[in-house]
Every structure is written in C-alpha cells, then in structure tokens.
Coordinates of C-alpha atoms in Angstrom, one line a residue:
M1200 CA 15.8 -1.8 29.3
S1201 CA 17.5 0.8 27.1
A1202 CA 15.7 2.1 24.1
V1203 CA 16.1 0.3 20.9
A1204 CA 17.6 1.9 18.1
W1205 CA 15.1 3.0 15.3
P1206 CA 16.2 0.5 12.5
E1207 CA 16.5 -2.5 15.0
A1208 CA 12.8 -1.7 16.5
R1209 CA 11.3 -1.4 12.8
R1210 CA 13.0 -4.6 11.9
Y1211 CA 12.2 -6.4 15.0
A1212 CA 8.4 -5.5 14.5
R1213 CA 8.5 -7.0 11.0
D1214 CA 10.3 -10.2 12.2
A1215 CA 8.1 -10.8 15.2
A1216 CA 5.1 -11.9 13.5
R1217 CA 4.3 -14.6 10.8
P1218 CA 1.7 -14.3 7.9
L1219 CA -2.0 -15.4 9.1
G1220 CA -3.4 -18.4 7.5
P1221 CA -4.8 -18.4 3.9
V1222 CA -8.6 -17.9 3.3
P1223 CA -10.5 -18.0 0.1
R1224 CA -12.2 -14.8 -0.8
P1225 CA -14.5 -13.9 -3.8
L1226 CA -12.7 -11.3 -6.1
P1227 CA -14.4 -8.2 -4.8
D1228 CA -13.8 -9.1 -1.2
A1229 CA -10.0 -9.7 -1.8
V1230 CA -9.0 -6.0 -2.4
G1231 CA -6.4 -4.9 0.4
S1232 CA -5.4 -8.6 1.2
A1233 CA -2.2 -10.2 0.2
L1234 CA -2.0 -13.3 -2.1
A1235 CA -1.2 -16.3 0.0
V1236 CA -0.2 -18.2 -3.2
P1237 CA 0.9 -17.2 -6.5
L1238 CA -1.6 -16.1 -9.1
V1239 CA -1.6 -18.7 -11.9
A1240 CA -3.3 -18.5 -15.2
L1241 CA -6.5 -20.8 -14.9
S1242 CA -7.3 -19.9 -18.7
P1243 CA -4.9 -18.6 -21.4
L1244 CA -4.9 -15.1 -22.4
P1245 CA -6.2 -14.7 -25.1
A1246 CA -8.6 -17.7 -24.3
Y1247 CA -9.0 -18.3 -28.0
H1248 CA -7.5 -17.0 -31.7
S1249 CA -9.3 -13.7 -31.7
A1250 CA -9.6 -10.9 -34.2
A1251 CA -7.5 -7.6 -33.0
M1252 CA -9.1 -5.3 -35.7
D1253 CA -12.9 -4.9 -37.4
G1254 CA -12.4 -6.2 -40.8
Y1255 CA -12.0 -9.7 -42.8
A1256 CA -10.5 -12.9 -41.8
V1257 CA -8.9 -14.3 -44.9
A1258 CA -7.4 -17.6 -46.1
G1259 CA -4.6 -17.8 -48.8
P1260 CA -3.9 -15.1 -51.4
G1261 CA -6.5 -12.6 -52.6
P1262 CA -8.8 -11.7 -53.8
W1263 CA -11.2 -13.4 -51.6
Q1264 CA -14.8 -14.4 -51.7
L1265 CA -17.0 -13.5 -48.7
T1266 CA -18.6 -16.8 -47.0
G1267 CA -20.3 -15.1 -43.9
R1268 CA -19.9 -12.8 -40.8
V1269 CA -18.3 -13.6 -37.5
L1270 CA -19.1 -11.4 -34.4
A1271 CA -17.7 -11.4 -30.8
G1272 CA -20.2 -13.5 -28.5
D1273 CA -21.4 -15.6 -31.4
P1274 CA -22.2 -19.2 -30.2
G1275 CA -20.3 -22.0 -31.5
V1276 CA -17.2 -22.3 -33.6
P1277 CA -17.1 -20.7 -36.9
A1278 CA -16.6 -22.7 -40.3
P1279 CA -13.1 -23.3 -41.5
L1280 CA -11.8 -21.2 -44.2
T1281 CA -10.0 -22.6 -47.4
D1282 CA -7.9 -20.5 -49.6
G1283 CA -9.9 -17.7 -51.3
D1284 CA -12.2 -17.5 -48.4
A1285 CA -13.1 -14.4 -46.4
V1286 CA -15.5 -13.6 -43.6
E1287 CA -16.4 -10.2 -42.2
I1288 CA -15.3 -10.5 -38.5
G1289 CA -15.6 -8.1 -35.4
T1290 CA -12.8 -7.2 -32.9
G1291 CA -12.7 -10.0 -30.3
A1292 CA -14.5 -12.5 -32.5
V1293 CA -13.3 -16.2 -32.9
V1294 CA -10.9 -16.3 -35.9
P1295 CA -11.7 -19.4 -38.1
A1296 CA -9.2 -22.1 -38.6
G1297 CA -7.6 -21.8 -41.6
A1298 CA -7.4 -18.0 -41.6
D1299 CA -4.0 -16.4 -42.4
A1300 CA -4.8 -12.9 -41.2
V1301 CA -7.2 -10.2 -40.4
L1302 CA -7.4 -7.5 -43.2
P1303 CA -8.5 -4.3 -41.6
Y1304 CA -11.8 -2.4 -43.2
E1305 CA -9.4 0.5 -44.0
R1306 CA -6.7 -1.3 -45.8
A1307 CA -9.6 -3.3 -48.0
T1308 CA -11.3 -2.9 -51.1
R1309 CA -14.7 -4.6 -51.2
T1310 CA -16.9 -4.9 -54.6
G1311 CA -19.7 -6.9 -54.0
R1312 CA -18.7 -10.2 -52.3
T1313 CA -15.1 -9.8 -53.3
V1314 CA -12.5 -8.4 -51.2
H1315 CA -9.1 -7.1 -52.4
G1316 CA -6.0 -6.2 -50.4
E1317 CA -2.6 -7.0 -49.2
I1318 CA -2.1 -9.1 -45.9
E1319 CA 0.9 -9.8 -43.9
P1320 CA 0.6 -13.6 -42.5
G1321 CA -0.6 -13.5 -38.9
R1322 CA -1.3 -9.8 -38.8
H1323 CA -4.1 -8.7 -36.5
V1324 CA -4.9 -12.3 -35.0
R1325 CA -4.2 -12.4 -31.3
R1326 CA -3.2 -16.1 -30.8
R1327 CA -4.6 -18.2 -27.9
G1328 CA -2.3 -18.0 -24.9
E1329 CA 0.4 -15.4 -26.6
D1330 CA -0.2 -13.1 -23.8
C1331 CA -0.1 -15.7 -21.2
P1332 CA -0.1 -19.5 -21.5
V1333 CA -2.3 -21.6 -19.0
G1334 CA -0.6 -22.6 -15.8
Q1335 CA 1.7 -19.3 -16.0
E1336 CA 2.5 -17.9 -12.7
V1337 CA 1.9 -14.0 -13.0
L1338 CA 2.2 -12.6 -9.6
P1339 CA 4.0 -13.8 -6.6
A1340 CA 2.6 -14.6 -3.2
G1341 CA 2.6 -11.5 -1.0
T1342 CA 1.4 -9.3 -3.8
V1343 CA -1.4 -6.9 -2.5
V1344 CA -4.6 -7.3 -4.4
N1345 CA -5.5 -4.0 -6.0
P1346 CA -8.2 -3.1 -8.5
V1347 CA -5.8 -3.9 -11.2
V1348 CA -4.9 -7.3 -9.8
L1349 CA -8.7 -8.0 -9.7
G1350 CA -9.0 -7.5 -13.2
L1351 CA -6.2 -9.6 -14.0
A1352 CA -7.4 -12.5 -12.0
A1353 CA -10.8 -12.3 -13.7
S1354 CA -9.3 -12.3 -17.0
L1355 CA -7.3 -15.4 -16.2
G1356 CA -10.4 -17.2 -15.1
H1357 CA -10.6 -16.8 -11.2
D1358 CA -13.8 -16.0 -9.3
T1359 CA -12.0 -16.1 -5.8
L1360 CA -8.5 -15.8 -4.5
T1361 CA -6.6 -17.4 -1.8
V1362 CA -5.3 -14.5 0.5
H1363 CA -3.9 -14.1 3.9
R1364 CA -6.6 -13.5 6.7
R1365 CA -6.4 -9.9 7.4
P1366 CA -5.1 -9.0 11.0
R1367 CA -7.9 -7.7 13.5
V1368 CA -6.8 -4.7 15.4
G1369 CA -8.4 -3.6 18.8
M1370 CA -8.0 0.0 19.6
V1371 CA -7.8 1.6 23.2
V1372 CA -7.6 5.4 23.4
T1373 CA -6.5 6.3 27.0
G1374 CA -6.9 9.8 28.7
A1375 CA -9.4 11.5 30.9
E1376 CA -8.5 14.7 29.0
L1377 CA -9.5 13.5 25.5
R1378 CA -12.6 15.2 24.0
T1379 CA -14.2 13.5 20.8
A1380 CA -16.0 16.7 19.7
G1381 CA -16.4 20.4 20.1
I1382 CA -13.9 22.9 21.2
P1383 CA -11.7 21.7 24.3
T1384 CA -11.7 23.7 27.3
A1385 CA -8.7 24.3 29.8
G1386 CA -7.1 21.0 30.7
Q1387 CA -8.8 19.5 27.8
V1388 CA -7.6 18.2 24.3
R1389 CA -9.2 16.9 21.3
D1390 CA -8.4 13.2 20.4
A1391 CA -6.4 13.4 17.2
I1392 CA -5.1 9.6 17.4
G1393 CA -8.5 7.8 17.5
P1394 CA -9.7 9.4 14.0
M1395 CA -6.2 9.0 12.6
L1396 CA -5.7 5.4 13.4
P1397 CA -8.3 3.4 11.7
G1398 CA -6.9 4.6 8.3
L1399 CA -3.1 3.8 9.3
V1400 CA -4.5 0.4 10.1
R1401 CA -6.2 -0.2 6.6
A1402 CA -3.4 1.0 4.8
A1403 CA -1.0 -1.6 6.4
G1404 CA -3.4 -4.3 5.4
A1405 CA -5.3 -4.9 8.5
E1406 CA -9.0 -4.1 9.8
L1407 CA -10.2 -2.4 12.8
A1408 CA -12.3 -4.9 14.8
W1409 CA -13.1 -2.7 17.6
S1410 CA -12.3 0.4 19.6
T1411 CA -12.8 1.5 23.3
R1412 CA -11.9 4.7 25.4
I1413 CA -10.9 4.5 28.9
A1414 CA -9.7 7.0 31.5
D1415 CA -6.3 6.6 33.1
D1416 CA -7.3 3.5 34.9
A1417 CA -4.8 0.5 35.4
S1418 CA -7.7 -2.2 35.9
A1419 CA -9.7 -0.9 32.8
L1420 CA -6.5 -1.1 30.7
V1421 CA -5.8 -4.8 32.0
A1422 CA -9.4 -5.7 31.0
A1423 CA -9.0 -4.2 27.6
L1424 CA -5.9 -6.2 27.2
L1425 CA -7.5 -9.4 28.0
R1426 CA -10.1 -9.2 25.0
S1427 CA -9.3 -12.0 22.8
D1428 CA -11.2 -10.7 19.6
A1429 CA -8.2 -9.2 18.1
D1430 CA -4.6 -10.1 16.7
V1431 CA -3.0 -6.8 17.8
L1432 CA -4.0 -4.4 20.3
V1433 CA -3.1 -0.8 19.9
V1434 CA -3.0 1.1 23.1
C1435 CA -2.7 5.2 22.5
G1436 CA -1.2 6.8 25.6
A1437 CA -0.1 5.4 28.9
T1438 CA 3.2 4.3 27.4
S1439 CA 5.6 6.7 29.5
A1440 CA 6.6 6.3 33.0
G1441 CA 4.1 8.8 34.6
A1442 CA 1.7 8.6 37.4
A1443 CA -1.1 8.0 34.9
D1444 CA 0.9 5.9 32.4
H1445 CA -0.2 2.2 33.3
L1446 CA 0.5 0.4 29.9
R1447 CA 4.0 -1.2 31.3
R1448 CA 2.6 -2.2 34.6
A1449 CA -0.4 -3.7 32.8
L1450 CA 1.8 -5.8 30.6
D1451 CA 3.9 -6.9 33.5
T1452 CA 0.9 -8.1 35.3
L1453 CA -0.2 -10.0 32.2
A1454 CA 3.2 -11.7 32.0
A1455 CA 3.9 -10.3 28.4
E1456 CA 7.3 -10.2 26.8
V1457 CA 8.3 -6.6 26.0
P1458 CA 11.3 -6.7 23.7
V1459 CA 10.9 -2.9 22.8
R1460 CA 10.5 -0.8 25.7
G1461 CA 11.2 2.8 24.0
V1462 CA 12.7 3.5 20.6
A1463 CA 15.6 5.8 20.1
C1464 CA 14.0 8.1 18.0
R1465 CA 12.5 11.8 18.0
P1466 CA 9.4 12.1 18.3
G1467 CA 8.1 9.0 19.6
H1468 CA 10.4 7.7 22.0
P1469 CA 8.0 6.3 24.4
Q1470 CA 6.7 3.5 22.1
L1471 CA 6.7 -0.3 22.7
L1472 CA 6.1 -3.7 21.4
A1473 CA 5.0 -6.7 23.4
S1474 CA 3.6 -10.1 22.9
L1475 CA 1.2 -11.7 25.5
P1476 CA 1.1 -15.2 26.3
D1477 CA -1.5 -16.4 24.0
G1478 CA 0.3 -14.9 20.9
R1479 CA -1.4 -11.5 20.5
F1480 CA 0.5 -8.5 20.1
V1481 CA 0.4 -5.1 22.0
V1482 CA 1.6 -1.8 20.3
G1483 CA 2.0 1.1 22.5
L1484 CA 1.9 4.6 21.0
P1485 CA 2.6 7.8 22.6
G1486 CA 0.1 10.4 23.5
N1487 CA 1.1 13.2 21.3
P1488 CA -0.1 12.8 18.0
Y1489 CA 2.8 13.1 15.7
A1490 CA 4.7 11.0 18.0
A1491 CA 1.9 8.5 17.5
L1492 CA 2.2 8.5 14.0
V1493 CA 5.8 8.2 14.0
A1494 CA 5.4 5.3 16.3
A1495 CA 2.6 3.8 14.1
L1496 CA 5.1 3.6 11.1
T1497 CA 8.0 2.3 13.0
L1498 CA 6.2 -0.7 14.9
L1499 CA 2.5 -1.0 14.2
S1500 CA 2.7 -0.9 10.2
P1501 CA 5.5 -3.2 9.7
L1502 CA 4.0 -5.8 12.2
L1503 CA 0.5 -5.7 10.6
G1504 CA 2.1 -6.0 7.1
R1505 CA 3.9 -9.0 7.9
L1506 CA 0.7 -10.7 9.7
A1507 CA -1.2 -9.6 6.4
G1508 CA 1.4 -11.4 4.3
R1509 CA 2.4 -8.5 2.4
T1510 CA 5.8 -8.5 0.7
E1511 CA 8.2 -6.1 2.4
P1512 CA 8.0 -2.9 0.1
A1513 CA 11.4 -1.6 -1.3
A1514 CA 13.2 1.0 0.6
L1515 CA 12.6 4.5 -0.9
T1516 CA 15.5 7.1 -0.6
A1517 CA 16.0 10.9 -1.4
T1518 CA 18.3 13.6 -0.8
L1519 CA 17.1 16.3 1.6
A1520 CA 16.4 19.6 0.0
G1521 CA 16.3 21.7 3.0
P1522 CA 17.9 22.3 6.6
V1523 CA 17.5 19.7 9.1
A1524 CA 19.4 19.5 12.3
P1525 CA 20.3 15.7 13.1
H1526 CA 20.1 14.5 16.9
D1527 CA 23.6 13.2 18.3
R1528 CA 22.1 9.8 19.6
D1529 CA 18.6 9.3 18.1
T1530 CA 17.0 9.1 14.6
R1531 CA 14.7 11.9 13.6
L1532 CA 11.4 11.5 11.7
V1533 CA 10.8 14.6 9.7
P1534 CA 7.8 15.4 7.4
V1535 CA 8.9 16.1 4.0
A1536 CA 7.2 16.8 0.7
R1537 CA 8.9 15.0 -2.5
V1538 CA 9.9 17.2 -5.2
G1539 CA 11.3 15.2 -8.1
S1540 CA 14.3 13.0 -6.7
A1541 CA 14.5 15.3 -3.4
A1542 CA 12.2 15.8 -0.5
L1543 CA 11.7 19.1 1.1
P1544 CA 11.0 19.4 4.9
V1545 CA 7.8 21.0 5.6
G1546 CA 8.2 22.0 9.0
H1547 CA 5.5 21.9 11.8
D1548 CA 6.9 18.9 13.3
R1549 CA 6.5 19.2 16.8
P1550 CA 5.2 16.2 18.7
G1551 CA 1.9 17.4 19.5
S1552 CA 0.9 18.7 16.2
L1553 CA 0.2 16.7 12.9
W1554 CA 0.1 20.1 10.8
G1555 CA 3.4 19.3 9.1
A1556 CA 2.5 15.5 8.5
A1557 CA -0.7 16.5 6.9
G1558 CA 1.0 18.5 4.4
A1559 CA 3.6 15.9 3.7
D1560 CA 4.1 12.9 1.5
A1561 CA 6.6 10.8 3.7
L1562 CA 8.6 11.1 6.8
A1563 CA 12.3 11.2 6.3
V1564 CA 14.4 9.1 8.5
V1565 CA 17.5 11.2 9.6
P1566 CA 19.9 8.9 11.3
P1567 CA 22.0 10.2 14.5
G1568 CA 24.9 12.3 13.2
W1569 CA 23.5 12.6 9.8
A1570 CA 26.1 14.4 7.5
G1571 CA 23.8 14.8 4.3
A1572 CA 23.7 11.5 2.7
E1573 CA 20.3 10.3 1.2
V1574 CA 18.0 9.3 3.6
E1575 CA 15.2 6.6 3.6
L1576 CA 11.5 7.8 3.2
L1577 CA 8.5 6.4 5.0
P1578 CA 5.5 7.0 2.6
L1579 CA 2.6 8.5 4.4
P1580 CA -0.8 6.6 3.2
A1581 CA -2.6 8.5 1.0
A1582 CA -0.9 12.0 1.6
E1583 CA -0.9 14.6 -0.9
T1584 CA 0.6 18.0 -0.8
A1585 CA -1.8 20.7 -0.6
L1586 CA 0.4 23.2 -2.8
P1587 CA 2.7 22.5 -5.7
L1588 CA 6.3 23.0 -4.6
P1589 CA 9.0 24.5 -7.0
A1590 CA 12.4 22.7 -8.0
V1591 CA 14.8 23.1 -5.2
A1592 CA 18.5 22.2 -4.8
P1593 CA 19.9 19.5 -2.3
W1594 CA 20.8 20.9 1.0
R1595 CA 23.8 19.8 3.0
P1596 CA 24.5 20.6 7.0
G1597 CA 26.2 24.1 7.0
V1598 CA 24.8 25.4 3.8
A1599 CA 22.2 28.0 4.0
A1600 CA 19.1 27.3 1.8
A1601 CA 17.0 29.9 0.5
P1602 CA 13.2 29.8 1.8
T1603 CA 10.7 28.1 -0.3
G1604 CA 7.6 26.0 -0.3
P1605 CA 4.2 26.7 1.0
A1606 CA 5.4 27.8 4.5
Q1607 CA 6.8 31.0 2.9
R1608 CA 3.5 31.6 1.6
S1609 CA 2.3 32.5 4.9
G1610 CA 5.4 34.2 5.9
E1611 CA 7.0 31.4 7.7
I1612 CA 10.5 29.6 7.4
A1613 CA 10.3 26.2 6.3
S1614 CA 13.0 25.0 8.4
V1615 CA 13.2 22.1 10.7
S1616 CA 14.6 22.7 14.3
A1617 CA 16.2 20.0 16.4
A1618 CA 13.6 17.9 18.1
P1619 CA 13.3 18.2 22.0

C-alpha cells in the first residue's frame, strides 16, 4: 500500500473512531474530559434578586427611613419594603420585595435613620436569572472541561458532570539500544519518546493506562498487542521495514486492518494506524523522536480527541516569516514560533532531534510544492518559546530573509533545509 497523503491520514484518524460512552464525574474529576451532553443551567444565575453594591435597598421616592439590615448569607427572606422604607444592604444579599433600587453608600447621605439620595429604578439590583435563566444551554457537548467550565458548572447548580470516558492508552517502547538513564555509550541512545508521549496523550484528552519496554522481539510485541486493558496501543519504533521492525508483521499475525501504512510527510513517513478485530486501535510511531512527534500529532492526537468526544478544534493558519524549502511530493512539518500573525521557523528540525520543536509553539504544515500561501499550524501542547522574538516580515520562496530570532544569538542561521 502506498503512503497516504498527510491531510487524508489525519482525517482518517479522526473519522476512524467514535466517542466513548458517557460517565458521571464529580466536578474536580471532570477536568480534561469532554462534555457528553450540553451543560444546562440547573439554577438561574443569579439565583435570586441580589444587591450589586453595598448601600441601601430603597422603595419609592426618598427620603427613606431605615427599617433594618440585610447581609449576604442571612437566613430566611427579608421583609418586604413599602414606599419610604430602606434597609442597609450588603453586596450579594437578597433584595427585599418592593425595593426599587440599591443606593450605594457613596451616593447616599444618612442622618440618623433617614437616608437621602437620587436613584435610578432597578439600578444596582441583579435580577434573578438575568445572566442565565434556569434550563438554558450554556455550553455544547464536546466542550473540554477546564477550570473555568468547572466554576461555571458549580455556579449553575451542578455537583457532577456527564462526560465522555477518557480513552486508555497502552505504550510499547521498542528497541534494544534504548537507555532510560545516564549518558549513552556507543550503540546506545537515550529514550526521548517514552518521556514525551504521556504528556501528548494527556493533552489529547486520554490517560496512559500502562507502558512497557521490549527489545526488538516479534513474539514480545505480539504479546503486548494482545493486552486488552487499553483502547489505543501506541508502539514507539518498529514501524519501518527493517530486520528489527516487527510491527507490520505482528499486525498481520493478529488479522488487523491497517488502512494507513505510511504517510507522505517529512519527517514521520513510517507511521501507521490499524484496528484490531476487537475494536482496539494501534498507532505506530517512528523511532526518531521528532518523527515520532509528527506522527503523534498526525494520527494519535486526532484519534484520541475523537474517542474522548472532543469537538474538533478550528484550524489555525499563519504566514511563514522565514525560508522553508517545500518537498515536491510530501508534506513537511516544520517547528515554528508564532510572532503576531506570522510564524517563524526555528530550525533544528532533523528527524532525530527535538531541539527545534522544544523551542516552538507549533508545527507548520507545508504542503508539497508550497509557493508561499498561508499554512496550517498544529499547536504544540504547553509549548512556549524560550526567548522573545522580534517582529519579522513574511517570507516567500525566492526572497532572501535577514537572519533573526534566537538561533542568531548563538551564531547560527535560523533556516530550515529540505527534509531528507
């Protein structure tokens, strides 16, 4: 099977799954999950007529005679007011029936128990339900629950939220040459994908259920793929066609459907997406760290986001503000730092290095034969540029750009060469 075009592969990953079933969660446990049903107000907001200022609740034209005091949290319902009555009132307190307005302290004159001042009818009174009536839908299904959503849900009377179950991910890191600590010696490399992947999984709305490390062993890989305690199995390495790459053969052994056996992109070409007969998914990532990051954002993140029930995010675009050489057949994924409405390539984008991606905000999607149009951006989870970048002018192929950005501070040129 030939490599799938990059946009097609990403769309396939999104469309291959269906959201997992709804589950009730206490508010604190719902953070990061997606709403399975719309968020509806169980209580109006405000829940009662309340004072928006400290001062006096007054009825009718002034002057007014004080009859008492009402503070936020007082039990019971305050006695109604008749014309000429006033009560001292605190912000958030229940406004008595019959009150026409709240007169703030700073606009009132008090002599003994008599209050004078000018009012506007209804002023400084928050009416029951004026911000949100009971039964109002405030957020659609698919919204990701963040701390602000939690606060809103609590204010509307919710103790629990119905959210989609978060996908469980099993991670299989392959390679006899990988080391997890210390300085690698000749023939060894430090594992970069293992530490990186859990954060990518969480950012996509899933949770890492387990991880395991195996050497380049076909039977061990098949055994790992037979584990049923994950919705998605991610295999790091073993995706190519070399003597030590067993994933494709393992999937054939398990009678898996493999609609994506390579993606036409640089880096990250040897990535794959498969479904096992029992409905679990397998995502294969290349062994080079930056190539694995590209593959994770191409196949894994869209798949997990769909399983998690998240609404598909709106596409982000930008103009590239530095030299990029497009590939004639494949999509290039280039680490960039966003500078206003433009995106500046940061360099250091070889398949085996995460240097450029670590200093980037996003990956720019540069289509084959790109001629300078705006490009799509894939945001990097929690990525921040290490240094502020100056304003730069957009760049078009064939137009030289002055060196700029953090790479120049170390005497290097922040350009991006054609990917191998």
